[in-house]
PDB file of C-alpha atoms in Angstrom:
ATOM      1  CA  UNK K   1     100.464 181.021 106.059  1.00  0.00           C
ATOM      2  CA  UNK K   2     102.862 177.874 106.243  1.00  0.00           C
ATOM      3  CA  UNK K   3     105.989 177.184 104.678  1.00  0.00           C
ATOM      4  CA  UNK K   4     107.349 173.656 104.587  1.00  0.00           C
ATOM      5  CA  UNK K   5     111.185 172.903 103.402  1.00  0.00           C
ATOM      6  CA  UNK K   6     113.010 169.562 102.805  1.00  0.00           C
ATOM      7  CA  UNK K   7     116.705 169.097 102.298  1.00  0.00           C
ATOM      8  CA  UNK K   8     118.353 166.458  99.798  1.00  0.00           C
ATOM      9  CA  UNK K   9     122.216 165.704  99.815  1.00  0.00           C
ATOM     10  CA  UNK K  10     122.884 167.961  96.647  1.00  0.00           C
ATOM     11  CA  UNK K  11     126.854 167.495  96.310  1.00  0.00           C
ATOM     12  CA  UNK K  12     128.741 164.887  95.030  1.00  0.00           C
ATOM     13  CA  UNK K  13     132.026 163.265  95.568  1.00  0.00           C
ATOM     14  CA  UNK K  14     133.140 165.899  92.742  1.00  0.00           C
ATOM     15  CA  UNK K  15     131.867 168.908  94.723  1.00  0.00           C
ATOM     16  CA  UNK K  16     133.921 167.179  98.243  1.00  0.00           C
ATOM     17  CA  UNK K  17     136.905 167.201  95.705  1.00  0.00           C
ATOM     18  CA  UNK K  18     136.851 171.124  94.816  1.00  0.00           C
ATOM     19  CA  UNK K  19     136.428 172.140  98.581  1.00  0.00           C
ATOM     20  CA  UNK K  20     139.197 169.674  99.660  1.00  0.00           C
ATOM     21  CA  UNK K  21     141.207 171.438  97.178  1.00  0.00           C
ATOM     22  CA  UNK K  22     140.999 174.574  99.065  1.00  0.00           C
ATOM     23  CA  UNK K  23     142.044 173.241 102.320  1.00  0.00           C
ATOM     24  CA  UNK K  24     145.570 171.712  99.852  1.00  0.00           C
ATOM     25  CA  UNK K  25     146.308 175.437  98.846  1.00  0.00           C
ATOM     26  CA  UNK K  26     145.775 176.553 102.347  1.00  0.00           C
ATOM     27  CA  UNK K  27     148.056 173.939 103.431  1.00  0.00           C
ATOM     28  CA  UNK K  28     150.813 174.563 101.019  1.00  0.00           C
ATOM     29  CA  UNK K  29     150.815 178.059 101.844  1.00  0.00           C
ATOM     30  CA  UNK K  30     151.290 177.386 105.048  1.00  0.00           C
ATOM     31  CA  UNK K  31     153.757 174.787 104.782  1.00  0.00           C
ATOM     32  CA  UNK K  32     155.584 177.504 102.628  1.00  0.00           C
ATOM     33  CA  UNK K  33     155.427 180.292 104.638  1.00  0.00           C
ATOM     34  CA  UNK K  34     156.452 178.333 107.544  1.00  0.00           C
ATOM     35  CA  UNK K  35     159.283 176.495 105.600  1.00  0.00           C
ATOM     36  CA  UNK K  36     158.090 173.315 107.765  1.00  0.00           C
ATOM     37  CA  UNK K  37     156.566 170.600 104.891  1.00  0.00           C
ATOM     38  CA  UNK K  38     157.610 169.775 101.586  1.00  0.00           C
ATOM     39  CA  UNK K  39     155.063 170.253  98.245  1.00  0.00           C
ATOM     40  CA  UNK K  40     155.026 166.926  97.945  1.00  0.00           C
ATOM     41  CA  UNK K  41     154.676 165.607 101.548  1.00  0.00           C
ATOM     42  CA  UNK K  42     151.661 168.149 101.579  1.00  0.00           C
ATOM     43  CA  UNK K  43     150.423 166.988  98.418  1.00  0.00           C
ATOM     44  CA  UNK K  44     150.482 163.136  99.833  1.00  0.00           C
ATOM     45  CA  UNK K  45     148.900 164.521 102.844  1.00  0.00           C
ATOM     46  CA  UNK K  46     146.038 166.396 100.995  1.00  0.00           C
ATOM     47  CA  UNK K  47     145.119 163.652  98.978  1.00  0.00           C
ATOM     48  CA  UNK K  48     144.701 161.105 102.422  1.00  0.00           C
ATOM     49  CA  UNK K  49     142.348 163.950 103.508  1.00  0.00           C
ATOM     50  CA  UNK K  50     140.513 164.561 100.450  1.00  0.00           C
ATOM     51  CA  UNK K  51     139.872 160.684  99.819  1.00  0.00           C
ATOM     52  CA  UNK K  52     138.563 160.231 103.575  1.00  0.00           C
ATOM     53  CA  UNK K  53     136.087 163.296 103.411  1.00  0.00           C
ATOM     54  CA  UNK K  54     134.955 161.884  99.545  1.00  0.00           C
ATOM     55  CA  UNK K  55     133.854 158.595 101.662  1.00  0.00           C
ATOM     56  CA  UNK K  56     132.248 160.549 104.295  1.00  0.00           C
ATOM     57  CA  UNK K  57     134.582 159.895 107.288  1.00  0.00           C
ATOM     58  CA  UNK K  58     135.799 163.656 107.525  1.00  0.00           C
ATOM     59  CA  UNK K  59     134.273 165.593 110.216  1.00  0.00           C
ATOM     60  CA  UNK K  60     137.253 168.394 111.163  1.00  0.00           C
ATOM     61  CA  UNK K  61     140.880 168.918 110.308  1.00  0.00           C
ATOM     62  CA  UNK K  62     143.000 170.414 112.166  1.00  0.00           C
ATOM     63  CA  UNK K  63     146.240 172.473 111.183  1.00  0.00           C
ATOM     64  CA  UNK K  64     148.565 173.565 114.405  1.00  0.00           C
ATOM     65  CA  UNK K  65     151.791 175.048 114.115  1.00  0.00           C
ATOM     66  CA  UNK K  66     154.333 174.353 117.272  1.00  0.00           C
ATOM     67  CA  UNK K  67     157.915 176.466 117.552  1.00  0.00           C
ATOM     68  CA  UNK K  68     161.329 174.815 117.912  1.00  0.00           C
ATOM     69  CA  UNK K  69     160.054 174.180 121.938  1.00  0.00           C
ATOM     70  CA  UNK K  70     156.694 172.126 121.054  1.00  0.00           C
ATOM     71  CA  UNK K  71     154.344 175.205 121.877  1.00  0.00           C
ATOM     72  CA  UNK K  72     151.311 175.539 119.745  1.00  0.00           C
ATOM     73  CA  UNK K  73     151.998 179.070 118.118  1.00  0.00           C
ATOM     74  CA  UNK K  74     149.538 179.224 115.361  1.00  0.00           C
ATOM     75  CA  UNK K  75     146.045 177.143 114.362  1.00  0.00           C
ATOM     76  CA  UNK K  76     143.568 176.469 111.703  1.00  0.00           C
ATOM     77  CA  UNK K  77     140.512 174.590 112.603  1.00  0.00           C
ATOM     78  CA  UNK K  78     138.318 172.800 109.059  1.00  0.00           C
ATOM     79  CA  UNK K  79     134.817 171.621 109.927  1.00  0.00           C
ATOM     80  CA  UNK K  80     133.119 169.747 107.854  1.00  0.00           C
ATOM     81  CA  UNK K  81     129.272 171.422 106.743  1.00  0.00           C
ATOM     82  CA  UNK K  82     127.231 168.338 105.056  1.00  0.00           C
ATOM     83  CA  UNK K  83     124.378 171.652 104.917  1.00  0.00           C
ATOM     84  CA  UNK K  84     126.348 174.467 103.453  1.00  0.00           C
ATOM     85  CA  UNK K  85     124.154 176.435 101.708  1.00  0.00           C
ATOM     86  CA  UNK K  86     123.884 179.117 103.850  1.00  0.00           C
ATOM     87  CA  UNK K  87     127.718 179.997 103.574  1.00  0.00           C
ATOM     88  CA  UNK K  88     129.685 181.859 101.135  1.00  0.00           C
ATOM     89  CA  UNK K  89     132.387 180.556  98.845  1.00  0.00           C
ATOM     90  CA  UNK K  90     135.749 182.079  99.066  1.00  0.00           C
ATOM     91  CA  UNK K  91     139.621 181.421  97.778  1.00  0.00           C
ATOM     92  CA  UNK K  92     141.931 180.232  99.977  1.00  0.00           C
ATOM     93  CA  UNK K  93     144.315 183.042 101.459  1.00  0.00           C
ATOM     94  CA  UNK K  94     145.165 184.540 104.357  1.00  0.00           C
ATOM     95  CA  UNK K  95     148.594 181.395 105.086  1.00  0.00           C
ATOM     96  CA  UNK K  96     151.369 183.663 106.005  1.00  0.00           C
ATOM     97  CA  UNK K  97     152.017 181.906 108.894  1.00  0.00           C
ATOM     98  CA  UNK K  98     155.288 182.949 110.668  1.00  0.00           C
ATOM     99  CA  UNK K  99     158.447 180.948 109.448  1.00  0.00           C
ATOM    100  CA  UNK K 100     159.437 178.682 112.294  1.00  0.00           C
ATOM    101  CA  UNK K 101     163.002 176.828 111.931  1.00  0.00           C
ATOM    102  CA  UNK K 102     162.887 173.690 114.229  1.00  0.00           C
ATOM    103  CA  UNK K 103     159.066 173.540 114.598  1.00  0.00           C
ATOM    104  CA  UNK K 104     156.529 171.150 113.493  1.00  0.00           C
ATOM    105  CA  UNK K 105     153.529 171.617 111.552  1.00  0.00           C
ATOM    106  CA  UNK K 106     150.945 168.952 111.538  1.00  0.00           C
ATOM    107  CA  UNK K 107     147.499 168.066 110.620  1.00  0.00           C
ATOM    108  CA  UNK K 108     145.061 165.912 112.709  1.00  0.00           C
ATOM    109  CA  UNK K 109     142.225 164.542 111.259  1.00  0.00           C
ATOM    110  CA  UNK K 110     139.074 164.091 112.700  1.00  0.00           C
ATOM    111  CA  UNK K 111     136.779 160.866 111.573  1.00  0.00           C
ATOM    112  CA  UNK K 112     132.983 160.796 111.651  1.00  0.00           C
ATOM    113  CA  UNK K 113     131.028 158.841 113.795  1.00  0.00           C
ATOM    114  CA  UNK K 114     130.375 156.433 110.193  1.00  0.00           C
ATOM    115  CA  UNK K 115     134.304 155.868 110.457  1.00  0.00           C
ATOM    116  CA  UNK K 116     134.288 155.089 114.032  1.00  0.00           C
ATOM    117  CA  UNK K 117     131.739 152.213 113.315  1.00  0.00           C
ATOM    118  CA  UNK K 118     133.605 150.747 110.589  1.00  0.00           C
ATOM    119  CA  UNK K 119     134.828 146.770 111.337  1.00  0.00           C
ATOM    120  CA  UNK K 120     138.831 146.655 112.064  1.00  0.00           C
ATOM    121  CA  UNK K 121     138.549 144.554 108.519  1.00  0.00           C
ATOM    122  CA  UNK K 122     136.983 147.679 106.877  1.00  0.00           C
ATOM    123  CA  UNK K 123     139.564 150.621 108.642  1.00  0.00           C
ATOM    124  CA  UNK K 124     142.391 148.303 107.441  1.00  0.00           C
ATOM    125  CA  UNK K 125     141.368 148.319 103.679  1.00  0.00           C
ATOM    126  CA  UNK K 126     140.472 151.682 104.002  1.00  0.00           C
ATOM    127  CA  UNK K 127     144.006 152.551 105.329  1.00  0.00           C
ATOM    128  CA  UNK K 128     146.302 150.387 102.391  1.00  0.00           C
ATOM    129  CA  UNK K 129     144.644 153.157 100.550  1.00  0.00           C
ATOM    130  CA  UNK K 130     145.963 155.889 102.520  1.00  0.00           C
ATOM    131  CA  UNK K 131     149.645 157.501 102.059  1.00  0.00           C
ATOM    132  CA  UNK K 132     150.420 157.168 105.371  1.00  0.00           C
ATOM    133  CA  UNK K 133     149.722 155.919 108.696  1.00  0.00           C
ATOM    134  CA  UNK K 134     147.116 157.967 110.633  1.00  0.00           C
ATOM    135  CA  UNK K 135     147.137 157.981 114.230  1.00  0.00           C
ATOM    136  CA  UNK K 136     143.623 158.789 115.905  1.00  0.00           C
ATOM    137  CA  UNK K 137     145.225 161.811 119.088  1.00  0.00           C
ATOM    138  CA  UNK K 138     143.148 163.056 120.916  1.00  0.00           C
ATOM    139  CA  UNK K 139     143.150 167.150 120.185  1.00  0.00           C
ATOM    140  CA  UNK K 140     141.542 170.011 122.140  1.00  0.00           C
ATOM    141  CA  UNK K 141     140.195 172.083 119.274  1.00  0.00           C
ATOM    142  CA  UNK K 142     139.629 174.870 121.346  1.00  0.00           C
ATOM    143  CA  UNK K 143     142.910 176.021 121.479  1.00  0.00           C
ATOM    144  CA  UNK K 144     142.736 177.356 124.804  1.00  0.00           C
ATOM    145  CA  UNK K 145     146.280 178.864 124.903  1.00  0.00           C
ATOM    146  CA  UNK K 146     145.414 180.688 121.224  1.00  0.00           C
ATOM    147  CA  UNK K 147     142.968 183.882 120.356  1.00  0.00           C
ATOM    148  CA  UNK K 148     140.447 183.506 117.726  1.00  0.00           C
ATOM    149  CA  UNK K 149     141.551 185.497 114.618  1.00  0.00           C
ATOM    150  CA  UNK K 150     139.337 187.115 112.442  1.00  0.00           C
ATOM    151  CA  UNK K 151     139.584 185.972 108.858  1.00  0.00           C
ATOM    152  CA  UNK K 152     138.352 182.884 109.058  1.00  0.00           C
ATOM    153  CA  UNK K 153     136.944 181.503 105.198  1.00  0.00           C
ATOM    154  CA  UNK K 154     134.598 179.393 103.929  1.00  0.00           C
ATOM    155  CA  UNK K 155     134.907 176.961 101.269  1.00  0.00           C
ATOM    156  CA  UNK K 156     131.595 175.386  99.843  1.00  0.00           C
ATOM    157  CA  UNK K 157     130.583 173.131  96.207  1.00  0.00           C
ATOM    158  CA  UNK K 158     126.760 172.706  95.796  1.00  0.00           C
ATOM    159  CA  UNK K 159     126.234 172.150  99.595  1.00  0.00           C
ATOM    160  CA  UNK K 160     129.192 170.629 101.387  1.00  0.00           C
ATOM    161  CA  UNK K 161     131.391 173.061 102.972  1.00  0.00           C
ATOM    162  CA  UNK K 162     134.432 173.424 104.818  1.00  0.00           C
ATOM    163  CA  UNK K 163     134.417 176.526 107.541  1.00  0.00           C
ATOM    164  CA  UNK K 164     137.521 177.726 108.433  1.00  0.00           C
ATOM    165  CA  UNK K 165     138.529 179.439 111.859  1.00  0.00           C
ATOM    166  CA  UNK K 166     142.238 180.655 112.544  1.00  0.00           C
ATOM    167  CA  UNK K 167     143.900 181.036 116.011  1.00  0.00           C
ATOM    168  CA  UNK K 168     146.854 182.970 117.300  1.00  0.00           C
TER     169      UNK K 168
END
């Protein structure tokens, strides 16, 4: 007996659209809870992310929350799956994050190796469309100092996913 498979790219700039939406509720939830971003900040924010992943230069996000003394407290870590059909969809939840006067929530965003290629010509068209400045730190995604959580979700359109993990 043999089996043979091939895989096609079967999502669209649409389906990239309806998972990045996910990862803008998360975010305003969190922002919320936290009392650290404004809806519109995160909604400026959200829509930088969701344009880079719709032209393919998202690989991970990452969503840290630091207290009032710059410690990282809280994390949520977004990687990109181009081959999601082996997870399950799921609505965003689980952002009660811990309200933290005088701390800073932020979001790094990781580019794909396609982004990293780009000509400085091409990055600087690319970021006139962008809300924002976005500066290219250097993270450890590990989050050594942080516990892996349990309830992390998965967010998936017709093949591309986002897979959530949370640390604490």
């Amino acid at each position: 007996m043999s089996f043979s498979d091939t895989y096609t790219q079967s999502y669209t700039t649409a389906d990239v659209g309806k998972v990045l939406d996910c990862f803008a509720a998360d975010f305003d939830g969190i922002s919320q809870s936290t009392g650290l971003r404004t809806r519109e900040d995160v909604k400026a924010l959200s829509a930088d992310v969701k344009l880079m992943a719709q032209l393919g230069h998202l690989r991970e996000l990452d969503l840290c929350l630091y207290d009032a003394a710059g410690r990282l407290i809280r994390a949520a870590k977004y990687e990109v799956q181009t081959e999601a059909g082996s997870l399950v969809a799921q609505r965003p939840g689980g952002n009660m994050w811990p309200q933290t006067p005088g701390g800073l929530l932020r979001v790094y965003m990781k580019p794909t190796q396609g982004w990293q290629k780009l000509g400085a010509a091409e990055k600087q068209v690319l970021d006139k469309r962008l809300s924002r400045p976005w500066s290219h730190e250097s993270l450890d995604s590990s989050f050594p100092t942080l516990g892996r959580a349990d309830d992390g979700r998965s967010y998936v359109s017709n093949g591309f996913g986002l897979q959530r993990s949370t640390y604490r």
